[in-house]
PDB file of C-alpha atoms in Angstrom:
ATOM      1  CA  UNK A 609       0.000   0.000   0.000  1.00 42.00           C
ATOM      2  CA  UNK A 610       2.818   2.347   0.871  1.00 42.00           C
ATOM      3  CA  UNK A 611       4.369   2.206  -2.473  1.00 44.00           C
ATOM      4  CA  UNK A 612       1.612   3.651  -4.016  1.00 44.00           C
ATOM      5  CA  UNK A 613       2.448   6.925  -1.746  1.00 38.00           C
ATOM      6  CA  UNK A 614       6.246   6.996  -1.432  1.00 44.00           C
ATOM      7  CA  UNK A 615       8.581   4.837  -3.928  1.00 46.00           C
ATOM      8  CA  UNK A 616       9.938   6.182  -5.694  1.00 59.00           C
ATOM      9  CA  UNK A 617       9.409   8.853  -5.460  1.00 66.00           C
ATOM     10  CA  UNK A 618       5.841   9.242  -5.572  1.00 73.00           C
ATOM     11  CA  UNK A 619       5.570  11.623  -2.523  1.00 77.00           C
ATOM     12  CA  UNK A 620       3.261  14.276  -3.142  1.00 76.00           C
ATOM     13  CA  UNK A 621       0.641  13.289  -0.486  1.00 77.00           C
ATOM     14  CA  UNK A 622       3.849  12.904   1.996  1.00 76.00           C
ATOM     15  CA  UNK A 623       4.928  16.548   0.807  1.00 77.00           C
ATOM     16  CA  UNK A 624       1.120  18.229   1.178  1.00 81.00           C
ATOM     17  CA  UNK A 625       0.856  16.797   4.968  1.00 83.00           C
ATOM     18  CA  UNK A 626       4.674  17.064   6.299  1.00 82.00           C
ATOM     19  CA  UNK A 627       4.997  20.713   4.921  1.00 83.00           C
ATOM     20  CA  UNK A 628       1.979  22.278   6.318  1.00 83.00           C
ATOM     21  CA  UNK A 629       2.855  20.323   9.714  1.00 85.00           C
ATOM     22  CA  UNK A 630       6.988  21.262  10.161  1.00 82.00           C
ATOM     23  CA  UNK A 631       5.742  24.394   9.833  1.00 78.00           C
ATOM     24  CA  UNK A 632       3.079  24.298  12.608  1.00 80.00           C
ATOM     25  CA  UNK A 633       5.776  22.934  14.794  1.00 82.00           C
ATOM     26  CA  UNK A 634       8.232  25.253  13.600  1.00 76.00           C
ATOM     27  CA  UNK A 635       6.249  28.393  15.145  1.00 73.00           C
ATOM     28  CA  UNK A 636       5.630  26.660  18.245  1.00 73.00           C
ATOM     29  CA  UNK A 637       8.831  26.308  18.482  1.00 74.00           C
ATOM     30  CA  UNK A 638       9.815  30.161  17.405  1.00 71.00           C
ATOM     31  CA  UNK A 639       7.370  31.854  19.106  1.00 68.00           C
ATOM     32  CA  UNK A 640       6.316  31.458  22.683  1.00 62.00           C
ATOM     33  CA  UNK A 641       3.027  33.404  21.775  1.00 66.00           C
ATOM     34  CA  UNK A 642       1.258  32.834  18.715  1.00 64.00           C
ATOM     35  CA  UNK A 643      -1.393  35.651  17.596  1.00 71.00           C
ATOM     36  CA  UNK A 644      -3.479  34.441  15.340  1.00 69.00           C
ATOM     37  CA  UNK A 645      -4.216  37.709  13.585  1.00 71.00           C
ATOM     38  CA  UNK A 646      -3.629  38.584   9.635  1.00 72.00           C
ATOM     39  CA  UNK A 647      -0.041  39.075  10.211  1.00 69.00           C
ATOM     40  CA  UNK A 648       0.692  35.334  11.531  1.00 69.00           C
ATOM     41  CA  UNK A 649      -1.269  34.185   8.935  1.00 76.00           C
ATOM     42  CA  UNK A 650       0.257  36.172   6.059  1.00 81.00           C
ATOM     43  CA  UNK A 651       3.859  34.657   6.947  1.00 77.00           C
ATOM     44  CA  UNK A 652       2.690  31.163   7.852  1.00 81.00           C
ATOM     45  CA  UNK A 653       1.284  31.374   4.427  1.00 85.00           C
ATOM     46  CA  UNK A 654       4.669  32.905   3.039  1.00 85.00           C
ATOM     47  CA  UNK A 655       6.387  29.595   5.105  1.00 85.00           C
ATOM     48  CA  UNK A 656       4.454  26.999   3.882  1.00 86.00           C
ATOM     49  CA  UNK A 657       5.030  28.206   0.647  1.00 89.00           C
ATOM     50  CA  UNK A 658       8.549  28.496   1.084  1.00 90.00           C
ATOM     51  CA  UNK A 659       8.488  24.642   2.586  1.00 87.00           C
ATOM     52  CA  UNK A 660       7.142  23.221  -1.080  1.00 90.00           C
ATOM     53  CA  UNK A 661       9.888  25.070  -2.388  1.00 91.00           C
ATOM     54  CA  UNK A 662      12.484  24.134  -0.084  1.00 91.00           C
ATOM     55  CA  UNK A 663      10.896  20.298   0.046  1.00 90.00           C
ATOM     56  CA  UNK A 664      11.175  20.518  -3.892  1.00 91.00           C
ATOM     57  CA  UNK A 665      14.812  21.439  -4.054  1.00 93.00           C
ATOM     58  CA  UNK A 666      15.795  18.825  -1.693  1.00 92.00           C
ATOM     59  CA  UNK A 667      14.258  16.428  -4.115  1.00 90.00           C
ATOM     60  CA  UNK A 668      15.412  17.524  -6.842  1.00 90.00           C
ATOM     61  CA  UNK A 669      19.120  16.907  -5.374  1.00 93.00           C
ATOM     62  CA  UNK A 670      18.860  13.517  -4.133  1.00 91.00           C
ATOM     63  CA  UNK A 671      17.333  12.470  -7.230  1.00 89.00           C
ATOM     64  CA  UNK A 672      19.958  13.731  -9.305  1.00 91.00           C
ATOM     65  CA  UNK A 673      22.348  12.009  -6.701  1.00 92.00           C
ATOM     66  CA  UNK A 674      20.429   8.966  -7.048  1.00 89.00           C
ATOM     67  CA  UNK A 675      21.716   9.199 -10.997  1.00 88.00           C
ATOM     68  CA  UNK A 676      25.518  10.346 -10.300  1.00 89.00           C
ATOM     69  CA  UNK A 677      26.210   8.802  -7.406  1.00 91.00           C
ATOM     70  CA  UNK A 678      23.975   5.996  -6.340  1.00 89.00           C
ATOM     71  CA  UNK A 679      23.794   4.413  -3.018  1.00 89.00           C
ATOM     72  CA  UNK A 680      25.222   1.325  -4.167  1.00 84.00           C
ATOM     73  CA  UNK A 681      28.897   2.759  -5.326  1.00 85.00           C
ATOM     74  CA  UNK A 682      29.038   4.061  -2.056  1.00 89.00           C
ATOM     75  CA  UNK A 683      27.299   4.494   0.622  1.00 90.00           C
ATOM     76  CA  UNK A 684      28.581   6.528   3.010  1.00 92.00           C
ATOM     77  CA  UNK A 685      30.304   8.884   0.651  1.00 94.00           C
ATOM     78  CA  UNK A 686      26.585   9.099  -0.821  1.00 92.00           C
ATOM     79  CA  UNK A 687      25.175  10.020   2.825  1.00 94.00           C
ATOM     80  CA  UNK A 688      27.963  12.754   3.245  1.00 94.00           C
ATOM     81  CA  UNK A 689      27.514  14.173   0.198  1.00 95.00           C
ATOM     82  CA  UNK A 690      23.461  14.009   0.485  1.00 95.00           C
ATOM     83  CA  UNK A 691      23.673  15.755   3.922  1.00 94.00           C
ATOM     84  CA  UNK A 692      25.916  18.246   3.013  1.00 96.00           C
ATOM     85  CA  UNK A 693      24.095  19.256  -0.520  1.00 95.00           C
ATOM     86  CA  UNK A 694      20.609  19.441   0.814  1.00 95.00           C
ATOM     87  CA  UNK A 695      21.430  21.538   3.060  1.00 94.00           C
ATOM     88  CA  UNK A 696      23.557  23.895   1.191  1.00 95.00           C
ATOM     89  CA  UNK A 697      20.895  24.214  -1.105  1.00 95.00           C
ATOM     90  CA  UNK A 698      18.020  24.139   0.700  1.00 93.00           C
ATOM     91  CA  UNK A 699      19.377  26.543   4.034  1.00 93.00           C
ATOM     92  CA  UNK A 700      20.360  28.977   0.883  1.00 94.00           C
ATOM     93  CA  UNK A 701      17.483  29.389  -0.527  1.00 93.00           C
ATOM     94  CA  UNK A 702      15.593  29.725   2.775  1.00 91.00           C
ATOM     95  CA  UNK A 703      17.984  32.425   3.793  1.00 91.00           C
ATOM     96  CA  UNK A 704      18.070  34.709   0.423  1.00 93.00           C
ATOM     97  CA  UNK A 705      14.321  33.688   0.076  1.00 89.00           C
ATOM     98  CA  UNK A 706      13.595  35.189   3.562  1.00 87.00           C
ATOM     99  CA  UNK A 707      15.876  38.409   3.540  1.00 89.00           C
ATOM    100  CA  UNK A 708      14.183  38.978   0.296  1.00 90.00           C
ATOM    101  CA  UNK A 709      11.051  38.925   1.969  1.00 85.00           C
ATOM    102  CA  UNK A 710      12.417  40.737   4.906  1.00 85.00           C
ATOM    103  CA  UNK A 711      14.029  43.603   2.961  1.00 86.00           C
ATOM    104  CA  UNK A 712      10.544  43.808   1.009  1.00 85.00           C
ATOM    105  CA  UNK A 713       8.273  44.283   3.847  1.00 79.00           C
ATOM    106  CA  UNK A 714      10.329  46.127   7.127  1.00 81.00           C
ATOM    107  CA  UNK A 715      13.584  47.998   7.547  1.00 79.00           C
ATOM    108  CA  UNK A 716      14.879  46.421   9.941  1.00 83.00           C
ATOM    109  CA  UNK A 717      17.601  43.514   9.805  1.00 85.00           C
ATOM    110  CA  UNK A 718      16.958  39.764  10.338  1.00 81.00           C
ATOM    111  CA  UNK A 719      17.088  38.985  14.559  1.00 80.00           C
ATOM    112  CA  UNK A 720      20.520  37.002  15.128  1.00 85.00           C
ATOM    113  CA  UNK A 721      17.865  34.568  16.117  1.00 82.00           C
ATOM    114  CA  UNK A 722      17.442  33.321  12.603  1.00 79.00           C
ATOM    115  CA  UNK A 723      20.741  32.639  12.224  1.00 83.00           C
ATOM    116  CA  UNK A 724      21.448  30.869  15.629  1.00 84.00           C
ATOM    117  CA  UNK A 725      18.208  28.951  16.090  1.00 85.00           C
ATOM    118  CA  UNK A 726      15.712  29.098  13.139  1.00 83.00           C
ATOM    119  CA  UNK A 727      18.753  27.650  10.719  1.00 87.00           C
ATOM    120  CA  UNK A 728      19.553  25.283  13.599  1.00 89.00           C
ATOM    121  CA  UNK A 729      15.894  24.030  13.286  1.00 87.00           C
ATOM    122  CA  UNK A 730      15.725  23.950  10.016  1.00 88.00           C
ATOM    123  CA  UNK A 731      18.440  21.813   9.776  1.00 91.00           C
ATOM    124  CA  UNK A 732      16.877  18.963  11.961  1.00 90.00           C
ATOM    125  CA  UNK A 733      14.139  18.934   9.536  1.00 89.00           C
ATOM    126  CA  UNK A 734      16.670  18.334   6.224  1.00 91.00           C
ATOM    127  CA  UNK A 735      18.246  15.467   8.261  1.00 93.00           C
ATOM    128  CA  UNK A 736      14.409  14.015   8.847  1.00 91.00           C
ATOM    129  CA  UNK A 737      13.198  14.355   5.470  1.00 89.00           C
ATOM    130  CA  UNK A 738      16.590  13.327   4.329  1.00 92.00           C
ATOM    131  CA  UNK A 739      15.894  10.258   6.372  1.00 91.00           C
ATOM    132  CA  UNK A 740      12.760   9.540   4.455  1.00 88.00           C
ATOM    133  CA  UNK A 741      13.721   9.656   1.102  1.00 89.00           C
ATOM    134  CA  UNK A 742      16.617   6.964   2.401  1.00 90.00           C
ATOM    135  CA  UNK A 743      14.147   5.043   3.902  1.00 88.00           C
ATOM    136  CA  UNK A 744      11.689   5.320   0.686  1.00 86.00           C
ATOM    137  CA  UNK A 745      15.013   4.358  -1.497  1.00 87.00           C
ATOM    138  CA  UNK A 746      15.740   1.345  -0.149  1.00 87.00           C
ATOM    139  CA  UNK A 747      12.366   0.451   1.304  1.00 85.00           C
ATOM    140  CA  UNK A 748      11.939   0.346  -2.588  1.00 83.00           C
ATOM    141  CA  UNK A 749      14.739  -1.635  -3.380  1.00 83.00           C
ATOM    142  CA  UNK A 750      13.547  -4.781  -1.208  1.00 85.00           C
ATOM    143  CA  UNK A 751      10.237  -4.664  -2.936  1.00 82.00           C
ATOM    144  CA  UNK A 752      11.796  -4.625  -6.259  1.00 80.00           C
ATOM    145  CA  UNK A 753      14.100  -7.830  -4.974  1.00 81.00           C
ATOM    146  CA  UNK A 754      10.982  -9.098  -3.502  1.00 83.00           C
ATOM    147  CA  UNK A 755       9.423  -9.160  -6.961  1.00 82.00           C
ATOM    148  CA  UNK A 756      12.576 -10.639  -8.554  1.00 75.00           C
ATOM    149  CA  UNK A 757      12.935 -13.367  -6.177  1.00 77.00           C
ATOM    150  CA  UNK A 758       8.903 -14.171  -6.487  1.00 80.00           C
ATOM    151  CA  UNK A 759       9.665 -14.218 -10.243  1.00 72.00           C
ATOM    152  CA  UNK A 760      12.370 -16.471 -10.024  1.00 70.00           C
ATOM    153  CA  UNK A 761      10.668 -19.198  -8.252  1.00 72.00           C
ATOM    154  CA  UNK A 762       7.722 -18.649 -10.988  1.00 70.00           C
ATOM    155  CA  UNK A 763      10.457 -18.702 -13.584  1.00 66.00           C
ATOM    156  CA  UNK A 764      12.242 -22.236 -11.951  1.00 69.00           C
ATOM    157  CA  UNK A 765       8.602 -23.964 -11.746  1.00 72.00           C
ATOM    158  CA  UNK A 766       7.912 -23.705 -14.952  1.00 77.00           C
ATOM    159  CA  UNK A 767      11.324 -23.982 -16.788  1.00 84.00           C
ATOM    160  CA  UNK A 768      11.685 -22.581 -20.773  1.00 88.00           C
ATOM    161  CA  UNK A 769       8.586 -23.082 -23.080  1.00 86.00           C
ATOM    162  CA  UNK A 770       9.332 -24.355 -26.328  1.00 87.00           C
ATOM    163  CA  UNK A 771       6.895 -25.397 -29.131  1.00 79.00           C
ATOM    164  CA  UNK A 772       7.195 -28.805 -30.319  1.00 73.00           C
ATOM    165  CA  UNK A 773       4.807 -28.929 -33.894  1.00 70.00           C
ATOM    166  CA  UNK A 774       1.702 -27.589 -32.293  1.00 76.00           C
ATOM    167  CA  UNK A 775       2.593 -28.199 -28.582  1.00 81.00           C
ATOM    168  CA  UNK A 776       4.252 -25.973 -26.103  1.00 83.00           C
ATOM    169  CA  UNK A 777       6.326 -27.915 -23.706  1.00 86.00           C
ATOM    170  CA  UNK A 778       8.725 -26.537 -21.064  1.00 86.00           C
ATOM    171  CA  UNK A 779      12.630 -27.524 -20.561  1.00 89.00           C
ATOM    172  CA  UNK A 780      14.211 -27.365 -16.833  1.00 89.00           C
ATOM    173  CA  UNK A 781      16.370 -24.847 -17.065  1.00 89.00           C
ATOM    174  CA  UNK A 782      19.024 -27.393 -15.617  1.00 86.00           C
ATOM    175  CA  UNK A 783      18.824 -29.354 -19.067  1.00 90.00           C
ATOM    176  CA  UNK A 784      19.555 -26.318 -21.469  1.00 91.00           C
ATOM    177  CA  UNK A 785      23.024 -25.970 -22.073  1.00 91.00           C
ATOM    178  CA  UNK A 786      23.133 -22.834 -24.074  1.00 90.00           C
ATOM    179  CA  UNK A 787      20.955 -20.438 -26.793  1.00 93.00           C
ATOM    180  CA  UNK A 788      22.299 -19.341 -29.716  1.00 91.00           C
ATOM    181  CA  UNK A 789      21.937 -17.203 -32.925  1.00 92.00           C
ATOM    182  CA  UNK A 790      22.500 -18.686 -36.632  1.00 89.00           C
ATOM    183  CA  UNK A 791      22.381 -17.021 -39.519  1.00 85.00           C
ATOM    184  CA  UNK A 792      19.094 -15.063 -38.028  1.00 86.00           C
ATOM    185  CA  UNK A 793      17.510 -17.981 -36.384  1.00 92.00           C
ATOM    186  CA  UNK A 794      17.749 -18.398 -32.929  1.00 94.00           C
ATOM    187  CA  UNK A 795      18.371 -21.575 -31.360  1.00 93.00           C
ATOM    188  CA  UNK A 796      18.004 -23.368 -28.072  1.00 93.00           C
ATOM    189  CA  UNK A 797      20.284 -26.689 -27.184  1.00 91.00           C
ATOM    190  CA  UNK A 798      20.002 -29.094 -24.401  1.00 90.00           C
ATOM    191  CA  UNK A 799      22.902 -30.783 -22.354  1.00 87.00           C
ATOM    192  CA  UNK A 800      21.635 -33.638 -24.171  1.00 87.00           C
ATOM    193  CA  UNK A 801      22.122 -32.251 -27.774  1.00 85.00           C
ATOM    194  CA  UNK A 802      18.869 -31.426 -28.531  1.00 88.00           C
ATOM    195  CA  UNK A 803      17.807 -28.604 -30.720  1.00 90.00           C
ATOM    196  CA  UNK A 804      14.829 -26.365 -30.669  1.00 90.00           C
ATOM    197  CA  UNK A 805      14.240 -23.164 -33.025  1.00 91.00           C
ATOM    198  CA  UNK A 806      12.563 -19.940 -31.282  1.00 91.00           C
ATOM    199  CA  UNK A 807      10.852 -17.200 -32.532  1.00 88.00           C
ATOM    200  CA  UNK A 808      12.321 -15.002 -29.773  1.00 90.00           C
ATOM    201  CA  UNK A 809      15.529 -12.756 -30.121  1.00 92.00           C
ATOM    202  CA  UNK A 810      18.211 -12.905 -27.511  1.00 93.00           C
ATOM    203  CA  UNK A 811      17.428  -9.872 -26.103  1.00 92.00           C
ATOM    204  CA  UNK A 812      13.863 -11.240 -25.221  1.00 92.00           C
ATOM    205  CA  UNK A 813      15.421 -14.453 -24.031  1.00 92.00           C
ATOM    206  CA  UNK A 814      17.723 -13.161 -21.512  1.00 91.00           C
ATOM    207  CA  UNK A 815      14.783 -11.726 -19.138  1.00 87.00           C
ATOM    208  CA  UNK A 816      13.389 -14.636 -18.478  1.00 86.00           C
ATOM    209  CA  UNK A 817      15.964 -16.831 -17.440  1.00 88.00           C
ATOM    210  CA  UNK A 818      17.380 -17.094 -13.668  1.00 85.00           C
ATOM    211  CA  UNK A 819      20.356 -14.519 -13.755  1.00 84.00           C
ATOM    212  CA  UNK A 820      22.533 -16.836 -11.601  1.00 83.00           C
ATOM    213  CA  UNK A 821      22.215 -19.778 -13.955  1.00 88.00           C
ATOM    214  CA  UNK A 822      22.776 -17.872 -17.361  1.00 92.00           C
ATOM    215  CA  UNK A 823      24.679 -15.364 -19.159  1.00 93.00           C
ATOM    216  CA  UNK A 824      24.613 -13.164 -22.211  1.00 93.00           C
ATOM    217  CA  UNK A 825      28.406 -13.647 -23.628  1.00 91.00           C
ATOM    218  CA  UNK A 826      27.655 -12.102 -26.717  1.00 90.00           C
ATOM    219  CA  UNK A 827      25.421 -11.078 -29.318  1.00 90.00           C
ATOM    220  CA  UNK A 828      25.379 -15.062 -30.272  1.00 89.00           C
ATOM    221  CA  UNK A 829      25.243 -17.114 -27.220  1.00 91.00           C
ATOM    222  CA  UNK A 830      23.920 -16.866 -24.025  1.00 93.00           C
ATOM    223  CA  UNK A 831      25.294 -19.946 -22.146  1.00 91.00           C
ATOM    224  CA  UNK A 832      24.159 -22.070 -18.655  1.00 92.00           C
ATOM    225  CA  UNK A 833      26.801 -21.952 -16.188  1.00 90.00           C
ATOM    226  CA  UNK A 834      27.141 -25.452 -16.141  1.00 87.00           C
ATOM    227  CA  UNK A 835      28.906 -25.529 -19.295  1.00 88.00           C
ATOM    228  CA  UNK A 836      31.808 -23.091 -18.886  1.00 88.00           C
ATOM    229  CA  UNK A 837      35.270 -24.706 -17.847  1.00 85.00           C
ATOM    230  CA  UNK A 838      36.851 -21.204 -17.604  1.00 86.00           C
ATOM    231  CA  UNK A 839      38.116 -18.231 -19.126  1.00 89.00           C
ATOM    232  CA  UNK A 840      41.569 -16.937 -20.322  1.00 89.00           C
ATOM    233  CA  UNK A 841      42.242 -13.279 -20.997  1.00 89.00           C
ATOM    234  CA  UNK A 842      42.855 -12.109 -24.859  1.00 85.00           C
ATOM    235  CA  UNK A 843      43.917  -8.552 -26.029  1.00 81.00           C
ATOM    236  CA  UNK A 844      41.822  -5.338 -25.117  1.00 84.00           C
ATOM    237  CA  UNK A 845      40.536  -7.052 -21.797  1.00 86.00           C
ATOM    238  CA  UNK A 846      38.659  -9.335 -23.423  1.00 89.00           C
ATOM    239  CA  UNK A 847      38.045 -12.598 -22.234  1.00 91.00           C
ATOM    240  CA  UNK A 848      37.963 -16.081 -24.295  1.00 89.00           C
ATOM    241  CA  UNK A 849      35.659 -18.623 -22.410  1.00 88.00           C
ATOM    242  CA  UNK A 850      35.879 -22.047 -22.702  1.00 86.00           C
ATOM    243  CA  UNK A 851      33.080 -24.823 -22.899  1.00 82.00           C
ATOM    244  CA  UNK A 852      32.934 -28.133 -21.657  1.00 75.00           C
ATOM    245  CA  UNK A 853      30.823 -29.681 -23.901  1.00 65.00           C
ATOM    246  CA  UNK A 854      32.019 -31.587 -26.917  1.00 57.00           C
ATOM    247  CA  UNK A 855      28.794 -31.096 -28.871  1.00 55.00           C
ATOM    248  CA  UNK A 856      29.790 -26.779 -28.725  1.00 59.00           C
ATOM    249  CA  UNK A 857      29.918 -25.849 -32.333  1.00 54.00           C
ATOM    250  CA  UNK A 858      32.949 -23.766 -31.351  1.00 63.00           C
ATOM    251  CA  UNK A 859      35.424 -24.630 -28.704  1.00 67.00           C
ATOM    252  CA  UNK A 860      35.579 -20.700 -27.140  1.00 75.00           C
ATOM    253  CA  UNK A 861      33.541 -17.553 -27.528  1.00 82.00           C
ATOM    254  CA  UNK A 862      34.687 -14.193 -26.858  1.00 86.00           C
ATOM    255  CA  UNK A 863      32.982 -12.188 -24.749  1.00 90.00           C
ATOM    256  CA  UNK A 864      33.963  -8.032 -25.098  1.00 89.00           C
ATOM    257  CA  UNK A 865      36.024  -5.898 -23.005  1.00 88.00           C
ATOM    258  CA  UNK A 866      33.250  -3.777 -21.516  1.00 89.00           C
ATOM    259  CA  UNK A 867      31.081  -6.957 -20.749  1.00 90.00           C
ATOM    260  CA  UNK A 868      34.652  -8.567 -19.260  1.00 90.00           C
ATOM    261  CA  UNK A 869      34.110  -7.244 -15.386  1.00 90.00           C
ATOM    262  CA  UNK A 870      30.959  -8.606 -15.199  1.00 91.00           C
ATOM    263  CA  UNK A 871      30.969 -11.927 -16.270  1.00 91.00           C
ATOM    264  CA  UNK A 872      33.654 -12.417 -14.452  1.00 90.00           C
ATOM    265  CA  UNK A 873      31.756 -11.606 -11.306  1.00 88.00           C
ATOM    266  CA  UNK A 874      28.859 -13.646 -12.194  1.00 89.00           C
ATOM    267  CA  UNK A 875      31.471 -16.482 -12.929  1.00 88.00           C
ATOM    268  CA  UNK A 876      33.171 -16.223  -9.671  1.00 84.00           C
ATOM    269  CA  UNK A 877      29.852 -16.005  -7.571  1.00 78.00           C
ATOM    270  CA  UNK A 878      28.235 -18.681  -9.234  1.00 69.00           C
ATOM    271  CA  UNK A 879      30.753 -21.671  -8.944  1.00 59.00           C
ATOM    272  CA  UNK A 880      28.704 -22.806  -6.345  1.00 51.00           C
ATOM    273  CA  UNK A 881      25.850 -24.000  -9.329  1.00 52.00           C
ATOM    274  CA  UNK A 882      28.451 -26.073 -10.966  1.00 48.00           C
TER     275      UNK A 882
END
C-alpha cells in the first residue's frame, strides 16, 4: 500500500501533509506566543510556501544524486555528500528567500535569532526528510528484490517453453546448455544435444531466465553456467571462455572488453551451481 504513496518517489501526499505540519511545529517552536491575527497568517502562508519550495529542491538533489552517485557505489560517501548538498541548497534558498522577503516588507535587519536557532531548526528537519527519502530508497529496493525473487521461483517452476509442432512444452532450465543465434535464427540446445528453433531474439530471451544460472556472452550465445570450464584473458581485456561440452559448435567464444568485469563476477559467484 505504501508504495503507491512513497517509492519512488511518488511523494506528493507525503509533501502536502509534512509541509503544512513542520511548519506548525516550527512556530511553536519560534514563538512562545502565537497571535493568530492577519499578520501570523500572512507569513505562515509565506512559510508553507517556502516549505514546497524548499521540500522541492531537496528532491530535486537527491534524485539527481540517485543518478551520479547511487547508493550502491558508495554508501557513506553518498550520505555525506546528500547531507551536506541538501542543506547547502536548501538553508540557501531559505535564507536569500527570507531576507528577500524581509528587505521587502520592514527595515529592519533579520534577529541574530534566525541565524542561531531558526537555521539550527531547520536543519533537523533536512536530516528528517533526508531520512525519508533513504528510507523510501531502499524500502523500494527490497520490494523490487521481492518481486525478482517471487519471479524467479515462478520462472524455476515452470522452466523454458518451447513449441514442439503444435505443442508448447517446457525444458528445466538445468537441461539447457546454451541459446544461440544462426544465420538469423535463434536456437536453443540441451545438455543432451537437442535442438529447438525460437521465434524469440536474444534480447527477449535473456529476461526470463534465472540470472545466476545464465549469461549473455555475446550477441550469439547466451550460455548455462554449467557448461563453462573457464576463461583466459585475450587482447583489449577481453576474455575467451571455454566450454565443456564436446557437442559446442565452437570450442571458445569471446565475450567483449566492456562486458569482461561482469561476467567475471557472475562467474566467480556462481561456482557454487556447478
Amino acid at each position: 500500500m505504501w508504495s503507491n504513496y512513497l517509492g519512488k518517489y511518488k511523494d506528493w501526499l507525503l509533501c502536502l501533509i509534512l509541509i503544512p505540519v513542520i511548519n506548525t511545529i516550527n512556530y511553536h517552536l519560534t514563538y512562545g506566543t502565537i497571535r493568530w491575527d492577519w499578520y501570523t497568517y500572512a507569513t505562515y502562508f509565506i512559510d508553507t510556501a517556502q516549505g514546497f519550495i524548499a521540500w522541492w529542491l531537496l528532491r530535486v538533489t537527491i534524485m539527481y544524486l540517485d543518478k551520479k552517485m547511487p547508493y550502491e557505489k558508495g554508501l557513506s560517501k553518498r550520505l555525506i555528500v546528500q547531507i551536506l548538498l541538501t542543506n547547502l541548497i536548501v538553508q540557501g534558498f531559505i535564507i536569500l528567500a527570507t531576507e528577500i522577503i524581509n528587505a521587502l516588507y520592514t527595515d529592519k535587519p533579520l534577529p541574530i535569532k534566525f541565524y542561531t536557532y531558526n537555521l539550527f531548526i531547520f536543519f533537523i528537519w533536512i536530516l528528517v526528510i533526508n531520512g525519508l527519502y533513504i528510507g523510501i530508497y531502499f524500502y523500494d529496493e527490497w520490494c523490487s528484490s521481492q518481486k525478482m525473487r517471487e519471479r524467479d521461483k515462478a520462472l524455476r517452476q515452470t522452466g523454458f517453453e518451447v513449441g514442439l509442432g503444435n505443442k508448447k512444452s517446457h525444458i528445466p532450465f538445468s537441461s539447457i546448455a546454451w541459446f544461440f543465434v544462426d544465420e538469423r535464427t535463434t536456437y536453443l540446445i540441451t545438455q543432451t544435444g537437442q535442438s529447438f528453433v525460437l521465434d524469440d531474439s536474444l534480447n527477449k530471451i535473456m529476461p526470463k531466465l534465472p540470472e545466476e544460472l545464465f549469461f549473455r556472452l555475446n550477441r550469439r550465445y547466451i550460455v548455462n553456467r554449467n557448461q563453462l570450464l573457464g576463461y583466459k584473458k585475450e587482447v583489449n581485456g577481453k576474455l575467451a571462455v571455454e566450454f565443456g561440452n564436446e557437442t559446442q559448435p565452437n570450442n571458445t567464444e569471446i565475450v567483449s572488453r566492456i562486458t569482461a568485469p561482469e561476467f567475471k563476477q557472475w562467474f566467480s559467484l556462481t561456482v557454487h551451481s556447478v
